[in-house]
XYZ file of C-alpha atoms in Angstrom:
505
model
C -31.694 -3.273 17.469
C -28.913 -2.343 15.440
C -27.792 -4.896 12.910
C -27.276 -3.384 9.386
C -24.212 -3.745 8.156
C -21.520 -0.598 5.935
C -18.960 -2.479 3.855
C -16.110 -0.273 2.209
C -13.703 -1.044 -0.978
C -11.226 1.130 -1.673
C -9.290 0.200 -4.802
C -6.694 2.561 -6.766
C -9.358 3.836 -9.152
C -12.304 4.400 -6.970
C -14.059 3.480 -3.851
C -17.618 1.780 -3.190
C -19.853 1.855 0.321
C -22.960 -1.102 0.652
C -25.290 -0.989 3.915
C -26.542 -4.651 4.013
C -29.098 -6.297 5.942
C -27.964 -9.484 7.655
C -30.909 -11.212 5.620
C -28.115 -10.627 2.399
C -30.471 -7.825 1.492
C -28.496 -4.706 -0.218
C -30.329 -1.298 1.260
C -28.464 0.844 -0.300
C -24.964 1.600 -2.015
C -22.831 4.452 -3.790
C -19.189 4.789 -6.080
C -16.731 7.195 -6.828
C -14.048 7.346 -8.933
C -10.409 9.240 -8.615
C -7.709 10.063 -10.527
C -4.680 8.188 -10.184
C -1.522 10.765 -11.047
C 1.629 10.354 -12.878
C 3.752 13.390 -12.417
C 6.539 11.489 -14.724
C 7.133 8.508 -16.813
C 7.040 5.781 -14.153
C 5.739 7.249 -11.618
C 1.794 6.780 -10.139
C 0.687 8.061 -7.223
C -2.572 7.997 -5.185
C -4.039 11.564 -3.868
C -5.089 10.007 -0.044
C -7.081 13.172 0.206
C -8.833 12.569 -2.708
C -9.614 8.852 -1.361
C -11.162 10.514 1.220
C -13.407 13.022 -0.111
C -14.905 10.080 -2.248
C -15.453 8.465 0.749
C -17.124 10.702 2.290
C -19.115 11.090 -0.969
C -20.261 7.392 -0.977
C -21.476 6.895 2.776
C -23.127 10.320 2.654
C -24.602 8.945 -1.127
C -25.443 5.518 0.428
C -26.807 7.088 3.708
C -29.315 9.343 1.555
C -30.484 5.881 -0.107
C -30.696 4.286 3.406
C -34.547 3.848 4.291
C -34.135 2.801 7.795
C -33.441 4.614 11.155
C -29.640 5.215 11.408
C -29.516 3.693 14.713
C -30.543 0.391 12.560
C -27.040 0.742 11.478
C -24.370 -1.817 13.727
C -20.582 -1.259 12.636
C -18.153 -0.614 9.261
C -15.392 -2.372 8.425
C -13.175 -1.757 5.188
C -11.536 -3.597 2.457
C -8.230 -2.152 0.836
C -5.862 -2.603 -2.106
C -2.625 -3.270 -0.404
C 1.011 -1.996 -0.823
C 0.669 2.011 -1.100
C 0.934 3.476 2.072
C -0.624 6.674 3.650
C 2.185 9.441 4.959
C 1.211 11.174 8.501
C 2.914 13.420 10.714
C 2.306 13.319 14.283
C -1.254 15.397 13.980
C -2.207 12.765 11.707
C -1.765 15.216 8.580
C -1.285 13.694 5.498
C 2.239 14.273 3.935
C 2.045 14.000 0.596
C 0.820 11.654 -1.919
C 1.023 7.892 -1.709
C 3.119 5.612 -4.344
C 1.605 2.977 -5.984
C 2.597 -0.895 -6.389
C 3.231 0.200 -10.213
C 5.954 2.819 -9.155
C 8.950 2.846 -10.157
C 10.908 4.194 -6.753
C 12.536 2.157 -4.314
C 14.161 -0.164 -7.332
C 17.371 1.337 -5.795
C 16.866 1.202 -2.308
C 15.663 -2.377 -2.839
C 19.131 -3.738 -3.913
C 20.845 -1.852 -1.158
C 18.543 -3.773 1.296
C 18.915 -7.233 -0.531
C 22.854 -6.837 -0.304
C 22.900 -6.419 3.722
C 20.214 -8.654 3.926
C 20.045 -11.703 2.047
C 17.002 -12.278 -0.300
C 16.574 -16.024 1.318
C 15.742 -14.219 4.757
C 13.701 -11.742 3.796
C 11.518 -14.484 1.666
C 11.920 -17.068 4.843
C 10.607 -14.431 7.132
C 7.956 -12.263 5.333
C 6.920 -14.832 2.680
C 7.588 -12.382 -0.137
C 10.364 -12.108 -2.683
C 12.136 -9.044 -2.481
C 10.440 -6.262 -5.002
C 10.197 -2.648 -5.254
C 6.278 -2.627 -5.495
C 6.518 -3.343 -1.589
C 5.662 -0.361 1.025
C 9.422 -1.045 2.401
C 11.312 -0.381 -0.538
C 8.865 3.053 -0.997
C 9.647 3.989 2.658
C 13.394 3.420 1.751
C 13.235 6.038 -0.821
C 11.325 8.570 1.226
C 14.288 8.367 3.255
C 16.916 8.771 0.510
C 15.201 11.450 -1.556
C 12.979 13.195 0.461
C 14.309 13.687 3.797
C 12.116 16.717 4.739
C 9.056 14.504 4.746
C 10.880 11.492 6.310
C 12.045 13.598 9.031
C 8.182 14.552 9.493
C 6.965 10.911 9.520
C 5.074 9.854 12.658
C 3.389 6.616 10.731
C 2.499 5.309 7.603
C -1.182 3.192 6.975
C -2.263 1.100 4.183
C -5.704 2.938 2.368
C -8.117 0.600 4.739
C -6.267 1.585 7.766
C -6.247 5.138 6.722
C -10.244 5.419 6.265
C -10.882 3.680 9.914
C -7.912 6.163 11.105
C -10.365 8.887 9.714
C -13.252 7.809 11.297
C -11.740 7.239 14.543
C -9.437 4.324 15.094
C -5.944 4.143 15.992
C -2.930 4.069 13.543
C -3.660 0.345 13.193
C -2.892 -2.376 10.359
C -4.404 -5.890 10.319
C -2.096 -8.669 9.163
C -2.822 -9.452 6.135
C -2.168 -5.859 4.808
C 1.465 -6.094 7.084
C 2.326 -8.720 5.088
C 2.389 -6.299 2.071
C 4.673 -3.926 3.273
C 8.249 -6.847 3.280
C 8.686 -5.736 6.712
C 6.105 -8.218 8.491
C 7.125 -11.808 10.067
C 4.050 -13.536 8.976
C 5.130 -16.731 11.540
C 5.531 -14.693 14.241
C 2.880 -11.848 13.432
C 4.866 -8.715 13.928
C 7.317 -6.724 12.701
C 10.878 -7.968 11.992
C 13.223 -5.258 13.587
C 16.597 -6.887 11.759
C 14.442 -6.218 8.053
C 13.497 -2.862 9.691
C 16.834 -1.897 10.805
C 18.770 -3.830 7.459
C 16.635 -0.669 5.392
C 17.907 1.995 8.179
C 14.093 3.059 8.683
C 12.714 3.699 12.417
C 10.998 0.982 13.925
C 8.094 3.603 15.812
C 7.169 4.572 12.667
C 5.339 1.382 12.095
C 1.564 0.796 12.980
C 0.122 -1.780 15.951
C -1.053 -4.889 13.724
C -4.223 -6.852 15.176
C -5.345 -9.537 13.673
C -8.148 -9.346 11.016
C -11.955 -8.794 11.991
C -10.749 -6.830 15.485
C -12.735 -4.345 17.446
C -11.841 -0.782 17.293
C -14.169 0.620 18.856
C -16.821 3.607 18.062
C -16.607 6.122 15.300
C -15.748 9.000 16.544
C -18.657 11.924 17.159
C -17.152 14.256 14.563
C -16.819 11.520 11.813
C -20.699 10.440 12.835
C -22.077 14.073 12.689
C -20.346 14.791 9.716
C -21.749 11.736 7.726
C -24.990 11.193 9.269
C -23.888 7.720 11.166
C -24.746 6.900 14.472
C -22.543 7.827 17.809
C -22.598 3.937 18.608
C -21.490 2.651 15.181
C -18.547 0.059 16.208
C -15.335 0.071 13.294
C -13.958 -3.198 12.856
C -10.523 -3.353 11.157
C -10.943 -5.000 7.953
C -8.035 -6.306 5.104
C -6.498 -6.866 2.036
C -8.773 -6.817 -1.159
C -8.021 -10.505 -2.172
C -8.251 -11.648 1.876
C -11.513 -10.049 1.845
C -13.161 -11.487 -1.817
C -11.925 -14.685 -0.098
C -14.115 -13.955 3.303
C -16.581 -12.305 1.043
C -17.020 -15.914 -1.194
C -17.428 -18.367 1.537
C -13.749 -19.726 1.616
C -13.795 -21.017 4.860
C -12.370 -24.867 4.898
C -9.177 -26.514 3.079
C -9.763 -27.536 0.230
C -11.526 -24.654 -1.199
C -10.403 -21.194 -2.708
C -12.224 -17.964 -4.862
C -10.706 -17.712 -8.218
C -11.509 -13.679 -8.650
C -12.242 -13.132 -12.458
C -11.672 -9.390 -12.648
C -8.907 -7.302 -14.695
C -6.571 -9.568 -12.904
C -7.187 -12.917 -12.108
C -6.003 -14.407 -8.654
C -6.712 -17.922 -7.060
C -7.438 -17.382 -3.498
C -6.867 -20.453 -1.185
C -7.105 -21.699 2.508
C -5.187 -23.488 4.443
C -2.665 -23.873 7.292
C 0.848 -23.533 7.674
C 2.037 -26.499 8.753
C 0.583 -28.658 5.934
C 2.273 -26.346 3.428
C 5.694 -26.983 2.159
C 7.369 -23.261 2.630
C 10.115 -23.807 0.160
C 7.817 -24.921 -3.294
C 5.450 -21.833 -1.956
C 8.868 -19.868 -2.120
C 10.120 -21.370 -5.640
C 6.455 -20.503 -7.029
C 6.876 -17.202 -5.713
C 3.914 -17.300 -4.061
C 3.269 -15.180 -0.920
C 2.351 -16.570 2.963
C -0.482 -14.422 3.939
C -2.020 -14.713 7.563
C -5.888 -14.738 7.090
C -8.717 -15.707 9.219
C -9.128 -18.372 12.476
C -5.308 -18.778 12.275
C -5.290 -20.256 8.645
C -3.359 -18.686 6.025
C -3.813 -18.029 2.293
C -1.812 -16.578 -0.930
C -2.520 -15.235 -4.102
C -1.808 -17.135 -7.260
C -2.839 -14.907 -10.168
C -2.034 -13.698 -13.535
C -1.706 -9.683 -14.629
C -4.411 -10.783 -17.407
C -7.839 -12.194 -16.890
C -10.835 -10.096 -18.512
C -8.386 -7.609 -19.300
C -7.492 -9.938 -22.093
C -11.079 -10.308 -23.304
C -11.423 -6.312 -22.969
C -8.331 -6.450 -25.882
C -9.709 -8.428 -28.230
C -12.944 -6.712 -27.813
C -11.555 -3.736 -28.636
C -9.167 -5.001 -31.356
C -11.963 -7.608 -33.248
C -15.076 -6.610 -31.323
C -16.651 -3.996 -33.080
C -19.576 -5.764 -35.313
C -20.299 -7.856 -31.823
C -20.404 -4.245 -29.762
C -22.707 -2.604 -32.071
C -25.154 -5.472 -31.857
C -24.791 -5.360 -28.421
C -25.310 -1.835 -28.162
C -28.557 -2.254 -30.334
C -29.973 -5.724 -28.413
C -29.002 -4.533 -24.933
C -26.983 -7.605 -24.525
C -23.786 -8.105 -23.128
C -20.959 -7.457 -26.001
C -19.311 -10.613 -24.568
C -22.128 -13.018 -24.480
C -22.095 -12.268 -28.399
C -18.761 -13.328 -28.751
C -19.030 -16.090 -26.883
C -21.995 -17.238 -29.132
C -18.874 -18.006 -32.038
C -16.607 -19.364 -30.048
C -17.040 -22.928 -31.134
C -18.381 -26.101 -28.668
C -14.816 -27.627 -28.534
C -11.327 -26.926 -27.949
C -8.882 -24.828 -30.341
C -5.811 -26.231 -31.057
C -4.605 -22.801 -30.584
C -2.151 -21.898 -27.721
C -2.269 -18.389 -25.996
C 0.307 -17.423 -23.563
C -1.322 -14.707 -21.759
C 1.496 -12.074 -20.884
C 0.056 -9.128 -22.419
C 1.200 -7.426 -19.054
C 4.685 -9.467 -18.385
C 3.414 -12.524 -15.910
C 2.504 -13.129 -12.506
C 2.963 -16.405 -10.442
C 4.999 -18.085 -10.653
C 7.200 -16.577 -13.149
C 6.749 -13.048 -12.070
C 8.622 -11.965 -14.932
C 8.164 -8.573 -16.158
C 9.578 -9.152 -19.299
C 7.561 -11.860 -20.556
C 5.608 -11.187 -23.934
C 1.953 -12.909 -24.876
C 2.233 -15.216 -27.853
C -0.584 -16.485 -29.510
C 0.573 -20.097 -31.385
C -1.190 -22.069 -33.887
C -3.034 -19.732 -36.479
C -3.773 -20.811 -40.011
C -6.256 -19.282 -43.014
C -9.303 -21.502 -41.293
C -8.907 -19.496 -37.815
C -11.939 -17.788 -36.910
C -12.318 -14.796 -34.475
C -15.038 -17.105 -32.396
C -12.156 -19.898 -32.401
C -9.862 -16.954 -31.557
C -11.805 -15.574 -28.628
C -11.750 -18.958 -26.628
C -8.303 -19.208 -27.316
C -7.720 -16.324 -25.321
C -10.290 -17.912 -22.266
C -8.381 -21.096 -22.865
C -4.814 -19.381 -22.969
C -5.457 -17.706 -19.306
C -7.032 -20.731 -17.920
C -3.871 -23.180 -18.803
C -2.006 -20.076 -16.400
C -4.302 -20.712 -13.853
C -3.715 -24.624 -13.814
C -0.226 -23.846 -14.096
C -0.421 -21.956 -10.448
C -2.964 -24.798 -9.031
C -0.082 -27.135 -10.056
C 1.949 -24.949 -7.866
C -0.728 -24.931 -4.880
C -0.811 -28.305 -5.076
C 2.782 -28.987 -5.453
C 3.378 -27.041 -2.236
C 0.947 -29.027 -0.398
C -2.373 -27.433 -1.042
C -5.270 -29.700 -2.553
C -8.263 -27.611 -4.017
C -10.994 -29.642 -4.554
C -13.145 -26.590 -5.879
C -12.992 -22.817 -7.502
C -16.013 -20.261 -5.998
C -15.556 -18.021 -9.354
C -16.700 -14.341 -8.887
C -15.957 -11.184 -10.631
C -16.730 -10.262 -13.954
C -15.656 -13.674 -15.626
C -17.972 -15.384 -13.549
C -20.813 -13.898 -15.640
C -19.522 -16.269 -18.626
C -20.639 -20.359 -18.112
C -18.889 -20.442 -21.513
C -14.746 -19.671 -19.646
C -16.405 -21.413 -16.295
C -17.354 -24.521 -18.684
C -13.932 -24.177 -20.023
C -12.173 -23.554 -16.842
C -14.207 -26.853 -15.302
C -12.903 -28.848 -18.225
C -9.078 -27.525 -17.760
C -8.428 -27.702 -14.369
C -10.517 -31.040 -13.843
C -12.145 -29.436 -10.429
C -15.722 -28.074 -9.834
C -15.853 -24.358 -10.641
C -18.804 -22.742 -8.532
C -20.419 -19.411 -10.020
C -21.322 -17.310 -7.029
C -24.385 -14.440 -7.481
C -22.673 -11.802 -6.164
C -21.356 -8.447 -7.638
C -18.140 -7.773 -5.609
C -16.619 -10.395 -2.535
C -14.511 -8.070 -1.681
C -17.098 -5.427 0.102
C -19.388 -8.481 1.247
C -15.946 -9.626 2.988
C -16.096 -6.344 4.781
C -19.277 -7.006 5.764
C -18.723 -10.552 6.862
C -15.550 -9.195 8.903
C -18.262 -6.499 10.891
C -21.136 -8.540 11.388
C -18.803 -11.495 13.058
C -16.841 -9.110 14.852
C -20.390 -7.765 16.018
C -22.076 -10.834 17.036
C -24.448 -10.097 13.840
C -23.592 -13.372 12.589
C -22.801 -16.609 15.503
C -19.659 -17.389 12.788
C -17.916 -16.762 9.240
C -19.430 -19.931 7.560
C -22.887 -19.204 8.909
C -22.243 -15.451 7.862
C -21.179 -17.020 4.138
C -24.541 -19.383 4.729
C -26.390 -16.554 5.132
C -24.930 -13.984 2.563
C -23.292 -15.863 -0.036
C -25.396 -16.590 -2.927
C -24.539 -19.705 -5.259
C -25.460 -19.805 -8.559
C -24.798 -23.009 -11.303
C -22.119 -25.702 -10.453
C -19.984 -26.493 -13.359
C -18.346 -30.456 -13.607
C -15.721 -31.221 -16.142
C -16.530 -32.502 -19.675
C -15.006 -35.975 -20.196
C -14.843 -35.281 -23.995
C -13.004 -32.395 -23.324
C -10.243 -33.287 -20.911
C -8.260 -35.365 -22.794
C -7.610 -33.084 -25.346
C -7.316 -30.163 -23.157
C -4.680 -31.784 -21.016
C -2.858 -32.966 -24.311
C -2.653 -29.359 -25.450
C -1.689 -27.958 -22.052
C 1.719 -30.341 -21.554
C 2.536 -28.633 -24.945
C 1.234 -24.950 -23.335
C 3.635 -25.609 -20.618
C 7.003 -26.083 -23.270
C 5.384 -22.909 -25.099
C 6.874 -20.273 -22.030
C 10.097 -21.665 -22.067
C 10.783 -22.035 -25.777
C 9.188 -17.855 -25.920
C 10.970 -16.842 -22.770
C 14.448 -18.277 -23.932
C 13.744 -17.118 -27.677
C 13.501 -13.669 -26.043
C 15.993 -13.378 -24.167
C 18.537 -14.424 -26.809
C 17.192 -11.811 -29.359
């Protein structure tokens, strides 16, 4: 009986295949990297053929580790980064490389559309605010400046729709990657022909959306041959990256949400629409995303999470990564081991990278506050776990504010590794943070999204029963919060004093 499940991640660095059992057991799994490519100063772009080829790479990798039958093997389903969009002409060629969230193109377009269409609809409609990173505003500029491609352009997929479009699906797109694009009503589910129109783009040359977790069918018998699968494996259409490390950590029910600890870190809730007040979602600048069972979710998150920590190890690490190199221990357990039992009385604003919700302001500068001659790099380090953790309660303040109560944080990603920033987090945001045993949520949301599509699992919460592994449940420290929430009323004056210093230099 076939019930192994593939899970897929493609991100914009690389891309990573896991073959599961629907016991939780990992058989076997494989990653590539790719180059991303910057043919000028603020440009990136995304070779799709490339993303391929490693794809390829890690199934056929993964499939050579694979000890079982192939016919063990039930269905695939993929998880994507979201916003760069795959080019194809009518034989489903690929026309050129992609654009990435980061570039700078479509700035341009993007005011021409906001002027014939006001910013208000556009927000009201696809639950974004207007910005160039958006597959619209890219589409726009195809248009403008490269007509000869434009003219060529049958459809466009996100990455995830692209890999099942390789392997034999339709030019589809789930929801929760339409809502990336500014071009998706994510009330109505479907595209909004006035937005469409407003950006003089053609409305055939967008994909069928389906909702998340949808059948697609078989693989086809050349994609099977090629990579050793089986002519009966089914393709389920799978979503955004954050949609999925929500699916992928259990975050089933109101009330809960998966605060991703990675390079970026992003609070991942659930809920439904009509508790939520659409207008403080708006002034937080936080997105409406349509997820799973007719709930919806959106992605509070700051440019810096273990990025930050991956500075100041590089900056002030260098005794703690040579022991580490010599123990075999983790370089940030070391530092950790210095960092003091209590709060710092230091204040970090974290926008190393300008800041996410629900400023979104690219200008913004990180600040670190409070030094003196008695500072220590340990006192230092959890300054920096404290500084990104006040942003975070910041953007709960905003969940909550638009009518979202989170009772508890499922933590994975790298962070999750530390129970020093979870202890710290617990004590901060005055909530139960959860550490969950897993490596990535993302791919076991892929999984999740096959196996229920499949009938391998009765239901996503038994599937999370099943697969999702919890480790230690940290409470806050009443010794702690007082102080913490003292320092935090003064972390919250700290952006506006630095913002409005700024801007008057």
């Amino acid at each position: 009986m076939a019930v192994d499940l593939i899970g897929l991640d493609i991100g914009s660095t690389g891309t990573k295949c896991l073959i599961m059992a629907p016991t939780g057991e990992v058989l076997a799994q494989a990653y590539r990297e790719y180059p991303m490519e910057s043919p000028e100063s603020g440009c990136y772009e995304l070779n799709p053929q490339r993303v391929w080829e490693a794809v390829v790479a890690v199934i056929s990798s993964a499939m050579n580790k694979y000890d079982r039958p192939p016919a063990m093997l039930a269905g695939l389903s993929v998880s994507s980064f979201g916003e760069a969009a795959v080019l194809l002409d009518s034989e489903g060629c690929v026309l050129g490389n992609s654009l990435l969230y980061i570039d700078k193109r479509g700035s341009e377009q993007l005011e021409v559309l906001v002027e014939h269409i006001r910013e208000e609809n556009i927000i009201g409609k696809t639950g974004l605010h207007p910005h160039p990173m958006y597959t619209l505003s890219k589409l726009m500029w195809y248009r403008e400046e490269r007509p000869d491609i434009y003219e060529r352009l049958y459809t466009f997929l996100p990455f995830g729709s692209f890999i099942l479009y390789k392997l034999g699906a339709g030019p589809i797109i789930d929801y929760s990657l339409a809502s990336r694009t500014m071009a998706f009503d994510v009330h109505r589910l479907e595209w909004d022909e006035n937005i469409i129109r407003a950006a003089r783009l053609q409305t055939g040359i967008f994909p069928r959306a389906l909702e998340l977790g949808s059948r697609l069918g078989r693989i086809s018998p050349a994609a099977a041959e090629a990579l050793g699968l089986p002519a009966h494996l089914q393709l389920v259409l799978g979503g955004h990256d954050q949609v999925c490390a929500a699916i992928g950590a259990g975050v089933t029910e109101e009330g809960s949400a998966v605060d991703g600890i990675g390079t970026v870190e992003c609070i991942t809730p659930v809920f439904h629409k009509m508790q939520v007040n659409d207008k403080a979602l708006a002034l937080s600048k936080l997105a409406l995303v349509p997820y799973i069972q007719g709930s919806y979710t959106t992605y509070a998150f700051n440019f810096t999470g273990g990025s930050l920590l991956k500075w100041y190890r590089d900056q002030f690490g260098y005794e703690e990564k040579c022991a580490a190199d010599e123990s075999g221990r983790s370089v940030y357990e070391i530092m950790g081991e210095s960092a003091g039992e209590g709060p710092t009385d230091i204040l970090v604003l974290p926008h190393f990278a300008g800041s996410g919700t629900p400023y979104m302001n690219p200008a913004a500068v990180g600040v670190i506050a409070g030094l003196n001659f008695n500072t220590t790099k340990g006192e230092l380090y959890r300054a920096l776990m404290e500084g990104v953790t006040y942003e975070m309660r910041l953007n709960l303040d905003c969940l909550e504010q638009a009518g979202m109560s989170i009772r508890e944080l499922k933590a994975c990603g790298g962070g999750s590794k530390s129970a020093l920033w979870l202890q710290i987090k617990a004590d901060i945001m005055n909530r139960a943070v959860i550490a969950l045993d897993i490596e990535e949520a993302g791919i076991l949301g892929a999984v999740i999204l096959a196996g229920v599509a499949l009938g391998v699992f009765p239901s996503y919460e038994e599937a999370a029963r099943r697969l999702v592994k919890v480790g230690t449940t940290f409470y806050p420290c009443p010794e702690n919060r007082k102080h913490y929430d003292e320092n935090y009323a003064k972390y919250k004056r700290l952006y506006q004093a630095v913002n409005s210093a700024m801007s008057n230099l």
